[in-house]
Amino acid sequence: MKQSVFWMCAGLALLVVMLLVVPGSGRPSDFSLFLGRFHPVVVHLPIGILVVAILLECLSARPAWRGRYDTGILALLYIGVWSSILAVIFGLYLAQGGGYSASQLAWHKRMGILVVLFASLAYLYKAWPGLSERWLKHWEPRMYGISLGLLLLGVALTGHFGGMLTHGPDYLSRYMPDGLRQVAGLPKKADIGRLLLENPAETSTYTALIAPVLESRCVSCHGPDAQRGGLRLDTPEFINEGGDDGPPIVAGRAHESELIHRVWLPLNSDDHMPPIESPQLSVAEAELLRWWIDAGASFEELLPDAEWSPVVQTIVDGMGLDEIRTGIFALDTAPPDSMDIVALANLGLSVTPLAENEPYLQVRCMDLEACTGTSELREALLRLAPNIAWLDLGRSQAGNDLVEVIADLPHVTRLHLQQTSVTDEGLAHLSNLEYLEYLNLYGTAVSDSGLVHLEELPELQSLYLWQTNTTEAGTERLQSAVPELYINTGLSLSPVEPDSTDA
């Protein structure tokens, strides 16, 4: 018995040495990778052996079978300790190949070491009852059972983290029924593979589509924990900086980018990435990388601004990005109250839905004399303030007092004020309309002074200034401040020179 304990302690000492000697990063030798291949072969031995030992111990709890399996249990625990030690050592070499999630690998490693320790502790308590009676006193009789319980938990958790490394983080929940998924706080099976972004309209293509691919397939070897070839791919700054062989991508030219070259090499090539023993990119992931680089490799371009190729369009549609809501449609706005709609319509305005199943309205003044700044109209508009998106007060009696109310309609995108009495003073109230895209001021008395207020409208795309008091200098100043703004000042004809030739 003493000899078996001696060799078990020698095995534990060997494990400690290997934990200190085997590097966790760097480029491994072929022999190290060869040793690592034995981890999947050896790792199943301690799982089966230790679980059988625990089951036999449970059977021995029956009075009629007590002590019947003690010799076998002791032998199984001893073999379990040694097979666990070998599994951890071979696992250290396998981890050198890279391609694994750093956090999951760390937990798998920790739990494997704990299995060795709990198995050793269970063996010692089984071999020497009363081993720690001097220190633990009343707890000593329970320590063997506690060791077995912790051992079983350790085996389960080690296997769980190993499965996550091999088959992905969702291998246990992938086929879980929706009822259990709801209890566990997981999305429905129909939503697996779909991107659930909080605000897709303000998310970059890099953040939504490219960074997750690099994180899951590349960062374990090219991230904060390891930088093979001096390359990190976990942040835009490091990607642009490149590694020992220069930048991994050439913006606009995927076929010249080393990253794409390595990804598409045959699996048996020494230069193929990720390494053959690591989880590989899917065809869709590789195509996303290639499209992103060919499109300019922008880290800032937003999803709504991206121009998908037909293949990538199919991919993003499958990820739930077939309809990216932008502007006011990306907001969580409550539906309008039907009584408020009726009240506004009774004042001579047409109120209709902007689109089916949307909470927004288009409002048009039908009774031109009724659309003045009366308190009744002002209150009716304000009750529907979050829902009014298109407002047409053109050719009505609306003035600056009514425009002041429009400033409190936060989701207006189109505003018609043509041929009204609105002046520069009224335009000052519009500067807070952050979603305003279209503004018609044809036939009003606005001048260059009023145009200054329009420079503060972030989404303004179209402006109509025909027959106003604005000048060419004023519109040029506005155009310079907002280069992408379309300004229509009406038809401008150059004077025709009189014909001075004789008939």
Coordinates of N, CA, C and O in Angstrom, one line a residue, residues 24-28 33 93-99 218-223 225-233 242-245 273-275 277-278:
G24 N 2.3 27.6 -22.3 CA 0.9 27.7 -22.7 C 0.8 28.5 -24.0 O -0.3 28.5 -24.6
S25 N 1.9 29.0 -24.6 CA 1.8 29.7 -25.8 C 3.1 29.5 -26.6 O 4.0 28.8 -26.1
G26 N 3.2 30.1 -27.7 CA 4.3 29.9 -28.6 C 4.1 28.9 -29.7 O 3.0 28.3 -29.7
R27 N 5.0 28.7 -30.5 CA 4.8 27.7 -31.6 C 5.3 26.4 -31.2 O 6.5 26.2 -30.9
P28 N 4.4 25.4 -31.0 CA 4.8 24.1 -30.5 C 5.6 23.2 -31.6 O 5.4 23.5 -32.8
L33 N 2.8 18.4 -30.5 CA 1.4 18.2 -31.1 C 1.1 16.7 -31.2 O 0.0 16.3 -31.1
Y93 N -0.3 19.5 -23.9 CA 0.4 19.5 -25.2 C -0.7 19.8 -26.3 O -0.4 20.5 -27.3
L94 N -1.9 19.2 -26.2 CA -2.9 19.5 -27.2 C -3.3 21.0 -27.2 O -3.5 21.5 -28.3
A95 N -3.3 21.6 -26.0 CA -3.7 23.0 -26.0 C -2.7 23.9 -26.7 O -3.0 25.0 -27.1
Q96 N -1.4 23.4 -26.9 CA -0.4 24.2 -27.6 C -0.8 24.4 -29.0 O -0.3 25.4 -29.7
G97 N -1.6 23.5 -29.6 CA -2.0 23.7 -31.0 C -2.9 24.9 -31.2 O -3.0 25.4 -32.3
G98 N -3.5 25.4 -30.1 CA -4.3 26.7 -30.3 C -5.6 26.4 -30.9 O -6.0 25.2 -31.2
G99 N -6.4 27.5 -31.1 CA -7.7 27.4 -31.8 C -8.8 27.2 -30.8 O -9.9 26.9 -31.2
C218 N -10.1 32.8 -34.4 CA -8.7 33.3 -34.6 C -8.1 33.8 -33.3 O -6.9 33.7 -33.1
V219 N -8.9 34.4 -32.4 CA -8.3 35.2 -31.3 C -7.6 34.3 -30.3 O -6.7 34.7 -29.6
S220 N -7.9 33.0 -30.2 CA -7.2 32.1 -29.2 C -5.8 32.0 -29.5 O -4.9 31.8 -28.6
C221 N -5.4 32.1 -30.8 CA -4.0 32.1 -31.2 C -3.4 33.5 -31.5 O -2.2 33.7 -31.6
H222 N -4.3 34.4 -31.8 CA -3.9 35.8 -32.2 C -4.7 36.8 -31.3 O -5.5 37.6 -31.9
G223 N -4.5 36.7 -30.0 CA -5.2 37.6 -29.1 C -4.4 38.0 -28.0 O -3.2 37.9 -28.0
D225 N -3.9 36.5 -25.1 CA -3.2 35.4 -24.5 C -2.1 34.8 -25.3 O -1.2 34.1 -24.8
A226 N -2.2 34.9 -26.6 CA -1.2 34.4 -27.5 C -1.1 35.2 -28.8 O -2.2 35.6 -29.3
Q227 N 0.1 35.5 -29.3 CA 0.2 36.3 -30.5 C 1.2 35.5 -31.5 O 2.3 35.9 -31.6
R228 N 0.7 34.5 -32.1 CA 1.5 33.7 -33.0 C 1.9 34.6 -34.2 O 1.0 35.3 -34.8
G229 N 3.1 34.6 -34.6 CA 3.6 35.4 -35.7 C 3.5 36.9 -35.3 O 3.5 37.7 -36.2
G230 N 3.4 37.2 -34.0 CA 3.3 38.6 -33.6 C 2.0 39.3 -34.0 O 2.0 40.5 -34.0
L231 N 1.0 38.5 -34.3 CA -0.3 39.0 -34.8 C -1.4 38.9 -33.8 O -1.6 37.9 -33.2
R232 N -2.1 40.0 -33.7 CA -3.4 40.0 -32.9 C -4.5 40.4 -33.8 O -4.4 41.4 -34.6
L233 N -5.7 39.8 -33.6 CA -6.8 40.0 -34.4 C -8.0 40.4 -33.5 O -9.2 40.2 -34.0
G242 N -0.9 44.7 -37.8 CA -0.3 43.5 -38.4 C 0.6 42.8 -37.5 O 0.8 43.1 -36.3
G243 N 1.3 41.8 -38.1 CA 2.3 41.0 -37.4 C 3.7 40.9 -38.0 O 4.0 41.9 -38.7
D244 N 4.4 39.9 -37.8 CA 5.7 39.7 -38.3 C 5.7 39.8 -39.8 O 6.7 40.2 -40.5
D245 N 4.7 39.3 -40.5 CA 4.6 39.2 -41.9 C 3.8 40.4 -42.5 O 3.4 40.4 -43.7
M273 N -5.1 28.1 -41.8 CA -5.5 28.6 -40.6 C -7.1 28.6 -40.6 O -7.7 29.0 -41.6
P274 N -7.7 28.3 -39.4 CA -7.0 27.8 -38.2 C -6.4 26.5 -38.3 O -6.6 25.8 -39.3
P275 N -5.5 26.1 -37.3 CA -4.9 24.8 -37.4 C -5.9 23.6 -37.6 O -7.1 23.8 -37.2
E277 N -6.5 20.9 -36.2 CA -7.1 20.3 -35.0 C -8.1 21.3 -34.3 O -8.7 20.9 -33.4
S278 N -8.2 22.5 -34.8 CA -9.1 23.5 -34.2 C -10.4 23.6 -35.0 O -10.4 23.2 -36.2

